[in-house]
């Protein structure tokens, strides 16, 4: 009977098996593994110490891009959704209501007078937090 | 036994990178000695499970998981991989957004607002508004708010306003500080006493010189001391002796005072000599900083550190009020600009995908819109998708939206159905022989799989010479399905 395929999400890191492959150093014999298996990830270009050179997603995608794709082939980076064409609607940072106004001092958006009073009383780290949530922090400061 | 005996059906990402598949195949075949393996896409398995009666069928599969959301057009049972789109937002991002919102709103409870609590809120208390702007207007008026706000009670913690010590610990600390301060003062006084004593002795000696009549030495000494006359010398001597006496008295007094009950005594402020030693400046500063600490701790000790204080509702302090957050967090897949992502939301991406097809194909796809994935389980989401479709489809055209019967587990059920059906067939399985011949990134297409692009990856050999560089093999035999005319 087939084993179940669970939704293993391979999007991020490739550490699919947390147990190490080198059987020489395991304490107890793992029942399913072939005892002589050494993963090809071990012994990469960097000598010796960092045996397990897993690549993270950026590295994988970078090396994938270098392969000879045809123009129409689907690949992991091809299928990213395009940026939006419609202008973004503005919502208040505090309450989420549609915001018509922006505080010039802190650049937070608000929709009512009470929110404005609340914004003016906020400590600066909360202000930066709200802006960072919207990815609107200024690069310079 | 050192191997796994049975075949394995495994899901992978849509358009899984070849490197990932190679790693996975290597692990399965070489480490675990699996006989045969099949890879598929989870949302397509779910689609298969729900539509088995009239397979092969076409439709638009929208699957929203923990990390990302995919829009996959399926034509005649095969995934049209060219036109898939992926939005990098899912349940995880919604939870993080909600967490940050609440942490900013309630900075006092920073540590208590954890991701697992956020997920609980998302699963149980959030919903998707059918018309976002309209819902928000409803939330504006106070009665609606009062009726629909959800209050989450956090577990009670004794940390009020940042003070983490109990009253005994505070007393202990105060006593320790008092003792330290007194020791410091005593030491300083002794040092000063010593210095003054020495100086006094020197001046007395100079005075003796005068009395003995050794005028030259006397005058020289005066010049050294930077003084002009014998009278000045005398006055200095007097002042010094007076201060020496005072210091001695104070030392005696403070030794007595240490025995007294520490809580009631105020800290001793040393009376610094105006002529005093060079260290006086630093002493003043450090004592000054002890003083305000004492001043503020004393009144606090007097106030009862009771749990109930009249103006402050403790129960409410530990409550989180969820108003519009209930609809804001799930809204990010529809409007990624809420968190600053510049990708398009589900509705716009659907429109984009549909526009890449001819009109007839669009109609076919839209008749069978299928929602699956754990992030699709918000109440009201199906209605929202229907409304969006209504907005973007031509006037009076029909469409149908279905939700998976069990969005979270349908992928597994679908994989099980597929495996049961194809168990003994050849197609769709990658056997060990295939793996060895064609490399780890080989994929056999089947009704629920990715599309295979035949590019050979160089096999990573451990420390030996690399095998041949990547080369393009022949066109894939199973062929990609035709796209728009």
Coordinates of C-alpha atoms in Angstrom, one line a residue:
Chain A
X1 CA 0.0 0.0 0.0
X2 CA 1.3 3.4 -0.7
X3 CA 2.3 5.7 2.1
X4 CA 0.5 9.0 2.4
X5 CA 1.9 12.0 0.6
X6 CA 1.7 14.8 3.1
X7 CA 1.8 18.3 2.0
X8 CA 5.5 18.7 2.4
X9 CA 6.2 22.2 1.5
X10 CA 9.5 22.4 -0.2
X11 CA 9.5 26.1 -0.7
X12 CA 12.0 27.1 2.0
X13 CA 15.0 25.3 3.4
X14 CA 15.8 21.9 2.1
X15 CA 16.4 20.3 5.5
X16 CA 13.8 17.7 4.7
X17 CA 15.5 15.1 7.0
X18 CA 16.6 16.4 10.2
X19 CA 18.7 13.4 11.0
X20 CA 22.2 13.4 9.6
X21 CA 23.1 11.1 6.8
X22 CA 26.5 10.0 7.9
X23 CA 25.8 6.7 9.4
X24 CA 29.2 6.3 11.0
X25 CA 28.4 8.8 13.7
X26 CA 24.8 7.8 14.6
X27 CA 24.3 6.3 18.0
X28 CA 21.6 3.9 17.2
X29 CA 20.8 2.3 13.8
X30 CA 17.9 4.0 12.2
X31 CA 15.5 1.3 10.9
X32 CA 14.8 2.7 7.5
X33 CA 18.0 4.1 6.4
X34 CA 20.7 2.5 4.4
X35 CA 23.6 2.4 6.7
X36 CA 26.1 3.2 4.0
X37 CA 24.5 6.3 2.7
X38 CA 26.4 9.6 2.4
X39 CA 24.5 12.5 1.0
X40 CA 26.0 14.3 -1.9
X41 CA 25.6 17.5 -0.1
X42 CA 28.4 16.5 2.2
X43 CA 31.8 17.3 1.1
X44 CA 31.0 20.3 -1.0
X45 CA 33.6 22.7 -2.3
X46 CA 34.4 24.0 1.1
X47 CA 36.7 21.5 2.6
X48 CA 36.0 19.5 5.7
X49 CA 34.4 21.6 8.4
X50 CA 31.1 22.6 6.9
X51 CA 30.1 19.2 5.6
X52 CA 26.5 19.9 5.1
X53 CA 26.3 22.7 2.6
X54 CA 22.6 23.2 2.1
X55 CA 21.5 25.9 -0.1
X56 CA 18.8 28.3 0.8
X57 CA 16.0 29.4 -1.5
X58 CA 17.9 32.4 -2.9
X59 CA 20.8 30.3 -3.9
X60 CA 18.7 27.6 -5.4
X61 CA 16.8 30.1 -7.5
X62 CA 20.0 31.8 -8.6
X63 CA 21.5 28.6 -9.8
X64 CA 18.2 27.6 -11.4
X65 CA 18.1 30.8 -13.4
X66 CA 21.5 30.0 -14.8
X67 CA 20.1 26.8 -16.5
X68 CA 19.1 26.9 -20.1
X69 CA 15.4 27.5 -19.9
X70 CA 13.3 28.1 -23.0
X71 CA 11.3 31.2 -23.1
X72 CA 8.0 29.5 -22.3
X73 CA 9.1 27.0 -19.7
X74 CA 7.4 27.3 -16.3
X75 CA 9.8 27.6 -13.5
X76 CA 9.7 28.6 -9.9
X77 CA 10.6 32.2 -10.5
X78 CA 8.5 32.5 -13.6
X79 CA 5.2 32.0 -11.9
X80 CA 5.4 34.9 -9.4
X81 CA 2.4 37.0 -9.6
X82 CA 2.8 40.3 -11.3
X83 CA 2.6 43.6 -9.4
X84 CA -0.7 45.2 -9.1
X85 CA -2.0 47.6 -11.7
X86 CA -4.5 49.2 -9.6
X87 CA -3.5 51.9 -7.1
X88 CA -3.5 50.7 -3.6
X89 CA -6.3 51.8 -1.3
X90 CA -5.2 53.7 1.8
X91 CA -6.3 52.5 5.2
X92 CA -5.6 53.9 8.6
X93 CA -2.7 52.4 10.3
X94 CA -4.5 52.4 13.7
X95 CA -8.0 51.2 13.0
X96 CA -8.0 50.0 9.4
X97 CA -10.8 52.3 8.3
X98 CA -10.3 54.0 5.0
X99 CA -7.9 56.9 5.6
X100 CA -8.2 60.2 4.0
X101 CA -5.5 62.0 5.9
X102 CA -1.8 61.5 6.6
X103 CA 0.1 63.0 9.5
X104 CA 3.0 64.9 8.0
X105 CA 5.2 64.5 11.1
X106 CA 5.1 60.7 11.4
X107 CA 3.6 59.7 8.0
X108 CA 1.0 57.6 9.6
X109 CA -2.5 57.5 8.0
X110 CA -5.5 58.1 10.1
X111 CA -9.2 58.6 9.5
X112 CA -10.7 60.4 12.5
X113 CA -9.7 63.1 14.9
X114 CA -9.3 60.8 17.8
X115 CA -6.9 58.7 15.9
X116 CA -4.9 61.8 15.2
X117 CA -4.7 62.6 18.8
X118 CA -3.7 59.0 19.5
X119 CA -1.0 59.1 16.9
X120 CA 0.5 62.3 18.3
X121 CA 0.9 60.6 21.7
X122 CA 2.6 57.5 20.4
X123 CA 6.3 56.8 21.3
X124 CA 8.6 56.8 18.3
X125 CA 9.2 53.0 18.3
X126 CA 5.5 52.3 18.0
X127 CA 5.4 54.8 15.1
X128 CA 8.2 53.1 13.3
X129 CA 6.6 49.7 14.0
X130 CA 3.4 50.9 12.2
X131 CA 5.4 52.2 9.3
X132 CA 7.4 49.1 9.0
X133 CA 4.3 47.0 8.9
X134 CA 3.4 48.9 5.8
X135 CA 7.0 48.8 4.6
X136 CA 6.9 52.6 4.5
X137 CA 9.9 53.3 6.7
X138 CA 12.3 55.8 5.2
X139 CA 15.6 54.4 4.1
X140 CA 17.7 57.4 5.1
X141 CA 16.9 57.8 8.8
Chain B
X1 CA 16.2 -3.4 7.5
X2 CA 17.9 -0.4 6.1
X3 CA 15.3 0.5 3.5
X4 CA 11.7 1.5 3.0
X5 CA 9.8 -1.1 1.1
X6 CA 6.8 0.6 -0.3
X7 CA 6.3 3.3 -2.9
X8 CA 6.0 6.9 -1.8
X9 CA 3.7 9.6 -3.1
X10 CA 5.0 13.0 -2.2
X11 CA 3.8 16.5 -2.8
X12 CA 6.1 19.2 -4.0
X13 CA 5.8 22.9 -4.8
X14 CA 4.4 24.1 -8.0
X15 CA 7.2 24.3 -10.5
X16 CA 9.5 22.9 -7.9
X17 CA 13.1 23.8 -8.7
X18 CA 15.1 21.0 -10.3
X19 CA 17.7 21.1 -7.6
X20 CA 15.1 20.5 -4.9
X21 CA 13.7 17.6 -6.7
X22 CA 17.1 16.2 -7.3
X23 CA 18.0 16.4 -3.6
X24 CA 14.7 14.8 -2.6
X25 CA 15.0 11.9 -5.1
X26 CA 18.5 11.3 -4.0
X27 CA 17.4 11.1 -0.4
X28 CA 14.6 8.8 -1.2
X29 CA 16.3 6.5 -3.6
X30 CA 19.7 6.2 -2.2
X31 CA 19.3 6.7 1.5
X32 CA 16.0 5.0 2.0
X33 CA 15.9 2.6 -1.0
X34 CA 12.4 3.4 -2.0
X35 CA 11.2 1.3 -4.9
X36 CA 9.2 4.0 -6.7
X37 CA 8.2 7.6 -6.1
X38 CA 5.6 9.9 -7.5
X39 CA 5.6 13.7 -7.1
X40 CA 2.6 15.8 -7.4
X41 CA 1.1 19.2 -6.5
X42 CA -1.1 19.2 -3.4
X43 CA -3.8 21.4 -4.7
X44 CA -4.1 19.3 -7.8
X45 CA -4.5 16.2 -5.7
X46 CA -7.3 18.0 -3.8
X47 CA -8.9 18.9 -7.1
X48 CA -8.7 15.3 -8.2
X49 CA -10.3 14.1 -5.0
X50 CA -13.2 16.5 -5.4
X51 CA -13.8 16.0 -9.1
X52 CA -13.2 12.4 -9.6
X53 CA -16.5 11.6 -11.1
X54 CA -16.1 13.7 -14.2
X55 CA -12.3 13.5 -14.6
X56 CA -10.6 14.8 -16.7
X57 CA -12.1 18.2 -16.2
X58 CA -10.9 21.7 -16.4
X59 CA -11.0 24.5 -13.9
X60 CA -9.2 27.2 -12.1
X61 CA -7.7 26.0 -8.8
X62 CA -7.0 28.6 -6.2
X63 CA -5.1 27.2 -3.3
X64 CA -4.0 29.2 -0.3
X65 CA -1.7 27.6 2.1
X66 CA 0.5 28.6 5.0
X67 CA 3.2 30.2 2.9
X68 CA 1.8 31.2 -0.4
X69 CA -1.2 31.2 -2.6
X70 CA -1.4 29.6 -6.1
X71 CA -3.7 30.2 -9.0
X72 CA -3.5 27.2 -11.2
X73 CA -5.5 26.8 -14.4
X74 CA -6.2 23.1 -15.2
X75 CA -7.1 22.2 -18.7
X76 CA -8.4 18.7 -19.4
X77 CA -6.9 17.3 -16.4
X78 CA -3.5 18.6 -16.9
X79 CA -1.9 21.6 -15.2
X80 CA -1.2 24.4 -17.6
X81 CA 2.0 25.4 -15.9
X82 CA 2.8 28.3 -18.1
X83 CA 0.0 30.3 -16.8
X84 CA 0.2 29.6 -13.2
X85 CA 0.7 32.4 -10.8
X86 CA 1.9 32.4 -7.2
X87 CA 1.3 35.1 -4.6
X88 CA 3.8 34.9 -1.8
X89 CA 1.2 35.4 1.0
X90 CA -0.4 32.9 3.1
X91 CA -1.6 32.0 6.6
X92 CA 1.8 32.7 8.1
X93 CA 2.0 36.2 6.8
X94 CA -1.5 36.9 8.1
X95 CA -0.6 35.6 11.5
X96 CA 2.5 37.7 11.6
X97 CA 0.6 40.8 10.5
X98 CA -2.0 40.3 13.2
X99 CA 0.7 39.8 15.8
X100 CA 2.4 43.0 14.9
X101 CA -0.8 44.9 14.8
X102 CA -1.7 43.8 18.3
X103 CA 1.8 44.3 19.6
X104 CA 1.8 47.9 18.4
X105 CA -1.7 48.5 19.8
X106 CA -0.9 46.9 23.2
X107 CA 2.8 47.5 23.8
X108 CA 2.5 46.4 27.4
X109 CA 1.7 42.9 26.3
X110 CA 4.5 42.5 23.9
X111 CA 5.5 39.1 25.1
X112 CA 2.0 37.7 25.6
X113 CA 1.0 38.1 22.0
X114 CA 2.4 35.0 20.5
X115 CA 2.1 33.5 17.1
X116 CA 0.1 30.5 18.3
X117 CA -2.5 32.8 19.9
X118 CA -2.6 34.7 16.7
X119 CA -3.4 31.6 14.8
X120 CA -6.1 30.8 17.2
X121 CA -7.6 34.2 16.6
X122 CA -7.4 33.7 12.9
X123 CA -9.0 30.3 13.0
X124 CA -11.8 31.1 15.3
X125 CA -12.5 34.8 15.3
X126 CA -11.6 36.2 11.9
X127 CA -13.7 36.3 8.8
X128 CA -13.4 37.7 5.3
X129 CA -15.6 40.7 4.5
X130 CA -17.6 40.4 1.3
X131 CA -17.2 44.0 0.6
X132 CA -14.2 45.3 2.5
X133 CA -15.0 49.0 2.4
X134 CA -18.6 48.5 3.4
X135 CA -17.6 46.3 6.3
X136 CA -15.2 49.0 7.5
X137 CA -18.0 51.6 7.4
X138 CA -20.1 49.3 9.5
X139 CA -17.3 49.1 12.1
X140 CA -17.2 52.9 12.3
X141 CA -20.3 53.3 14.3
X142 CA -20.0 52.5 18.0
X143 CA -22.9 50.2 18.5
X144 CA -21.7 47.8 15.8
X145 CA -18.4 47.9 17.5
X146 CA -19.8 47.1 20.9
X147 CA -21.8 44.3 19.5
X148 CA -19.1 42.7 17.4
X149 CA -15.8 43.4 19.1
X150 CA -14.2 40.2 20.4
X151 CA -12.3 40.5 23.7
X152 CA -9.5 38.1 24.2
X153 CA -8.6 37.6 27.8
X154 CA -4.9 37.1 28.3
X155 CA -3.6 35.2 31.3
X156 CA -3.0 37.3 34.3
X157 CA 0.6 38.2 35.0
X158 CA 1.8 40.2 38.0
X159 CA 4.0 42.5 36.0
X160 CA 2.4 45.8 36.4
X161 CA 4.1 48.7 34.7
X162 CA 7.4 47.1 34.5
X163 CA 8.3 46.5 38.1
X164 CA 9.2 42.9 38.5
X165 CA 10.1 42.8 42.2
X166 CA 7.9 41.9 45.1
X167 CA 7.8 44.3 48.0
X168 CA 10.2 42.3 50.1
X169 CA 12.7 42.2 47.4
X170 CA 12.4 45.9 47.0
X171 CA 13.0 46.4 50.7
X172 CA 16.1 44.2 50.5
X173 CA 17.4 46.2 47.6
X174 CA 16.9 49.4 49.5
X175 CA 18.7 48.2 52.5
X176 CA 21.5 47.0 50.5
X177 CA 21.8 50.3 48.8
X178 CA 21.7 52.2 52.1
X179 CA 24.4 50.0 53.5
X180 CA 26.6 50.5 50.4
X181 CA 26.0 54.3 50.6
X182 CA 27.0 54.4 54.2
X183 CA 30.1 52.4 53.7
X184 CA 31.1 54.7 50.9
X185 CA 30.5 57.8 53.0
X186 CA 32.5 56.4 55.8
X187 CA 35.4 55.5 53.7
X188 CA 35.4 58.9 52.1
X189 CA 35.4 60.6 55.4
X190 CA 38.3 58.6 56.6
X191 CA 40.3 59.4 53.6
X192 CA 39.5 63.1 53.9
X193 CA 40.4 63.0 57.5
X194 CA 43.7 61.5 56.7
X195 CA 44.5 64.1 54.1
X196 CA 43.5 66.9 56.2
X197 CA 45.5 65.6 59.1
X198 CA 48.6 65.4 57.0
X199 CA 48.0 68.9 55.7
X200 CA 47.5 70.2 59.2
X201 CA 50.7 68.6 60.3
X202 CA 52.6 70.2 57.6
X203 CA 51.2 73.6 58.4
X204 CA 51.9 73.2 62.0
X205 CA 55.4 72.3 61.2
X206 CA 55.8 75.4 59.1
X207 CA 54.4 77.4 62.0
X208 CA 57.0 75.8 64.2
X209 CA 59.6 77.0 61.8
X210 CA 58.4 80.5 62.3
X211 CA 58.4 80.1 66.1
X212 CA 61.8 78.7 66.0
X213 CA 63.0 81.7 64.2
X214 CA 64.2 80.0 61.0
X215 CA 63.0 82.8 58.8
X216 CA 64.4 81.7 55.4
X217 CA 63.0 78.2 55.6
X218 CA 59.8 79.7 56.8
X219 CA 59.5 82.0 53.9
X220 CA 60.4 79.3 51.4
X221 CA 57.8 77.1 52.9
X222 CA 55.2 79.8 52.7
X223 CA 56.0 80.3 49.0
X224 CA 55.6 76.6 48.4
X225 CA 52.3 76.6 50.1
X226 CA 51.2 79.6 48.1
X227 CA 50.6 81.8 51.1
X228 CA 51.6 85.3 51.9
X229 CA 52.0 85.8 55.5
X230 CA 52.0 84.2 58.9
X231 CA 48.5 85.3 59.7
X232 CA 47.2 83.5 56.6
X233 CA 49.0 80.4 57.7
X234 CA 47.5 80.7 61.1
X235 CA 44.0 81.1 59.7
X236 CA 44.5 78.0 57.5
X237 CA 45.6 76.1 60.5
X238 CA 42.6 77.0 62.5
X239 CA 40.2 76.1 59.7
X240 CA 41.8 72.8 59.1
X241 CA 41.8 71.8 62.7
X242 CA 38.2 72.7 63.0
X243 CA 37.3 70.6 60.0
X244 CA 39.4 67.7 61.2
X245 CA 37.5 67.7 64.5
X246 CA 34.2 67.7 62.7
X247 CA 35.1 64.8 60.5
X248 CA 36.2 62.8 63.5
X249 CA 32.9 63.5 65.1
X250 CA 30.9 62.5 62.1
X251 CA 32.8 59.2 61.8
X252 CA 31.9 58.4 65.3
X253 CA 28.3 59.3 64.8
X254 CA 27.8 57.2 61.6
X255 CA 29.2 54.2 63.3
X256 CA 26.5 54.5 65.8
X257 CA 23.8 55.1 63.2
X258 CA 24.4 51.9 61.3
X259 CA 22.9 49.9 64.1
X260 CA 19.7 51.8 64.0
X261 CA 16.8 50.4 62.0
X262 CA 17.6 50.9 58.4
X263 CA 14.2 51.5 57.0
X264 CA 13.4 54.6 59.0
X265 CA 16.6 56.5 58.6
X266 CA 17.1 58.8 55.8
X267 CA 20.4 58.5 53.9
X268 CA 23.2 60.5 55.3
X269 CA 24.4 63.2 53.1
X270 CA 28.0 63.9 53.8
X271 CA 28.8 67.5 54.5
X272 CA 31.4 68.3 52.0
X273 CA 34.1 70.6 53.1
X274 CA 34.1 73.7 51.0
X275 CA 37.9 73.6 50.8
X276 CA 37.5 69.9 50.2
X277 CA 39.7 67.4 48.4
X278 CA 39.9 66.9 44.7
X279 CA 37.5 64.0 44.6
X280 CA 34.6 66.0 45.8
X281 CA 33.1 66.6 42.4
X282 CA 32.7 62.9 41.6
X283 CA 31.4 62.2 45.0
X284 CA 28.7 64.8 44.6
X285 CA 27.5 63.3 41.3
X286 CA 27.4 59.7 42.5
X287 CA 25.6 60.6 45.7
X288 CA 23.2 62.7 43.8
X289 CA 22.2 59.8 41.6
X290 CA 21.6 57.7 44.7
X291 CA 19.4 60.3 46.1
X292 CA 16.7 60.4 43.5
X293 CA 16.6 56.6 43.5
X294 CA 16.0 56.7 47.2
X295 CA 13.4 59.4 46.9
X296 CA 11.3 57.6 44.5
X297 CA 11.6 54.2 46.1
X298 CA 10.6 55.4 49.5
X299 CA 7.2 56.7 48.5
X300 CA 6.5 53.6 46.5
X301 CA 7.2 51.4 49.5
X302 CA 4.7 53.4 51.5
X303 CA 1.9 52.9 48.9
X304 CA 0.3 49.4 49.3
X305 CA 1.3 47.2 46.4
X306 CA -2.1 45.7 46.3
X307 CA -3.7 44.0 43.3
X308 CA -6.6 46.3 43.0
X309 CA -6.1 50.0 42.6
X310 CA -9.2 52.1 42.2
X311 CA -8.7 53.8 38.8
X312 CA -7.3 50.8 37.0
X313 CA -9.4 47.9 35.8
X314 CA -7.0 45.0 36.0
X315 CA -9.2 42.6 34.1
X316 CA -9.5 45.0 31.2
X317 CA -5.8 45.7 31.1
X318 CA -5.2 42.1 30.2
X319 CA -7.8 42.0 27.5
X320 CA -7.2 42.5 23.8
X321 CA -9.9 44.1 21.8
X322 CA -10.3 42.8 18.3
X323 CA -12.4 45.0 16.2
X324 CA -11.4 45.6 12.6
X325 CA -8.4 43.4 13.0
X326 CA -10.7 40.5 12.5
X327 CA -11.1 41.4 8.9
X328 CA -7.8 43.1 8.3
X329 CA -5.6 40.1 8.7
X330 CA -7.3 37.7 6.2
X331 CA -7.6 40.6 3.8
X332 CA -3.9 40.6 2.9
X333 CA -4.3 37.9 0.3
X334 CA -6.8 40.1 -1.5
X335 CA -4.9 43.4 -0.9
X336 CA -1.2 42.8 -0.4
X337 CA -0.7 46.5 -0.2
X338 CA -1.8 46.2 3.4
X339 CA 1.5 44.9 4.3
X340 CA 3.5 46.6 1.6
X341 CA 3.8 43.7 -0.8
X342 CA 3.6 45.0 -4.4
X343 CA 2.2 41.8 -5.8
X344 CA -1.4 41.8 -6.9
X345 CA -4.1 40.2 -4.8
X346 CA -6.1 37.1 -5.6
X347 CA -8.8 38.9 -7.6
X348 CA -6.4 40.7 -9.8
X349 CA -4.2 37.7 -10.4
X350 CA -7.2 35.7 -11.3
X351 CA -8.1 38.3 -13.9
X352 CA -4.6 38.3 -15.2
X353 CA -4.5 34.6 -15.5
X354 CA -7.9 34.4 -17.2
X355 CA -6.9 37.0 -19.7
X356 CA -4.1 34.8 -21.1
X357 CA -6.8 32.5 -22.5
X358 CA -9.3 32.8 -25.3
X359 CA -12.8 33.6 -24.5
X360 CA -14.1 30.0 -24.7
X361 CA -11.4 28.7 -22.6
X362 CA -12.1 31.4 -20.0
X363 CA -15.7 30.3 -19.9
X364 CA -14.7 26.8 -19.4
X365 CA -12.3 27.7 -16.6
X366 CA -14.6 29.9 -14.8
X367 CA -17.3 27.3 -14.6
X368 CA -15.2 25.4 -12.2
X369 CA -13.4 27.6 -9.8
X370 CA -12.1 25.5 -7.0
X371 CA -10.9 26.8 -3.6
X372 CA -8.7 24.7 -1.5
X373 CA -6.0 25.0 1.1
X374 CA -6.0 25.7 4.8
X375 CA -6.0 29.5 4.4
X376 CA -9.3 29.3 2.6
X377 CA -11.3 28.3 5.6
X378 CA -12.4 31.8 6.7
X379 CA -16.2 32.3 6.7
X380 CA -17.2 34.5 4.0
X381 CA -14.3 33.8 1.7
X382 CA -16.4 32.0 -0.9
X383 CA -18.8 34.9 -1.1
X384 CA -15.9 37.2 -1.5
X385 CA -14.5 35.3 -4.4
X386 CA -17.9 35.1 -6.0
X387 CA -18.2 38.8 -5.8
X388 CA -14.8 39.4 -7.3
X389 CA -15.6 37.2 -10.2
X390 CA -18.9 38.9 -10.7
X391 CA -17.0 42.2 -11.0
X392 CA -14.5 41.0 -13.5
X393 CA -16.6 38.7 -15.8
X394 CA -18.5 40.1 -18.7
X395 CA -22.1 41.0 -18.1
X396 CA -24.4 38.1 -17.4
X397 CA -21.9 35.4 -17.8
X398 CA -22.1 32.5 -15.4
X399 CA -19.5 31.1 -13.1
X400 CA -19.4 28.6 -10.4
X401 CA -17.2 28.6 -7.3
X402 CA -16.7 25.5 -5.2
X403 CA -14.9 25.0 -1.9
X404 CA -13.1 21.8 -1.2
X405 CA -15.0 19.5 1.1
X406 CA -12.1 19.5 3.6
X407 CA -9.6 22.1 2.5
X408 CA -6.9 21.1 4.8
X409 CA -6.9 17.4 4.3
X410 CA -8.1 17.0 0.8
X411 CA -4.7 17.0 -0.7
X412 CA -3.9 13.9 1.3
X413 CA -7.1 12.2 0.3
X414 CA -6.5 13.1 -3.3
X415 CA -3.0 11.6 -3.1
X416 CA -4.4 8.5 -1.6
X417 CA -7.0 8.1 -4.3
X418 CA -4.5 8.6 -7.0
X419 CA -2.1 6.1 -5.4
X420 CA -4.8 3.5 -5.0
X421 CA -5.8 3.9 -8.6
X422 CA -2.4 4.0 -10.1
X423 CA -0.8 1.5 -7.8
X424 CA 0.1 -1.1 -10.3
X425 CA 0.3 1.0 -13.4
X426 CA 3.5 2.2 -14.9
X427 CA 2.6 5.8 -15.6
X428 CA 3.4 8.5 -13.1
X429 CA 5.9 6.6 -11.0
X430 CA 9.6 7.2 -11.1
X431 CA 11.4 4.0 -10.4
X432 CA 14.8 3.5 -9.2
X433 CA 16.0 2.6 -12.6
X434 CA 14.7 5.9 -14.0
X435 CA 16.4 7.7 -11.3
X436 CA 19.7 6.1 -12.1
X437 CA 19.4 6.7 -15.8
X438 CA 17.9 10.1 -15.9
X439 CA 19.0 11.8 -12.8
X440 CA 17.3 13.1 -9.7
X441 CA 15.4 15.9 -11.3
X442 CA 13.5 13.6 -13.6
X443 CA 9.8 13.8 -13.2
X444 CA 7.1 11.6 -14.8
X445 CA 4.0 13.6 -15.4
X446 CA 0.6 12.5 -14.4
X447 CA -2.7 14.1 -13.9
X448 CA -1.7 15.9 -10.7
X449 CA 1.9 16.7 -11.3
X450 CA 4.1 19.5 -12.4
X451 CA 5.3 19.9 -15.9
X452 CA 8.6 18.4 -16.6
X453 CA 11.2 20.5 -18.2
X454 CA 14.0 18.3 -19.4
X455 CA 17.1 20.0 -18.2
X456 CA 19.9 17.9 -16.8
X457 CA 21.5 19.2 -13.6
X458 CA 25.1 18.3 -12.9
X459 CA 25.0 15.7 -10.2
X460 CA 26.8 16.9 -7.1
X461 CA 29.6 14.4 -6.6
X462 CA 31.3 14.3 -3.2
X463 CA 34.7 15.9 -3.7
X464 CA 35.4 14.2 -7.0
X465 CA 35.4 15.6 -10.4
X466 CA 32.0 17.0 -11.5
X467 CA 30.1 15.2 -14.1
X468 CA 29.1 16.8 -17.4
X469 CA 27.6 20.3 -17.4
X470 CA 23.9 20.6 -17.8
X471 CA 22.6 19.8 -21.2
X472 CA 19.3 19.9 -22.7
X473 CA 17.8 16.6 -23.4
X474 CA 15.2 15.8 -26.0
X475 CA 11.8 17.3 -25.8
X476 CA 9.7 15.7 -23.1
X477 CA 7.7 12.8 -24.4
X478 CA 4.5 13.5 -22.6
X479 CA 4.3 16.9 -24.0
X480 CA 3.0 20.1 -22.5
X481 CA -0.7 20.7 -23.1
X482 CA -1.6 23.3 -25.7
X483 CA -2.2 26.8 -24.5
X484 CA -4.2 29.5 -26.0
X485 CA -4.7 29.5 -29.7

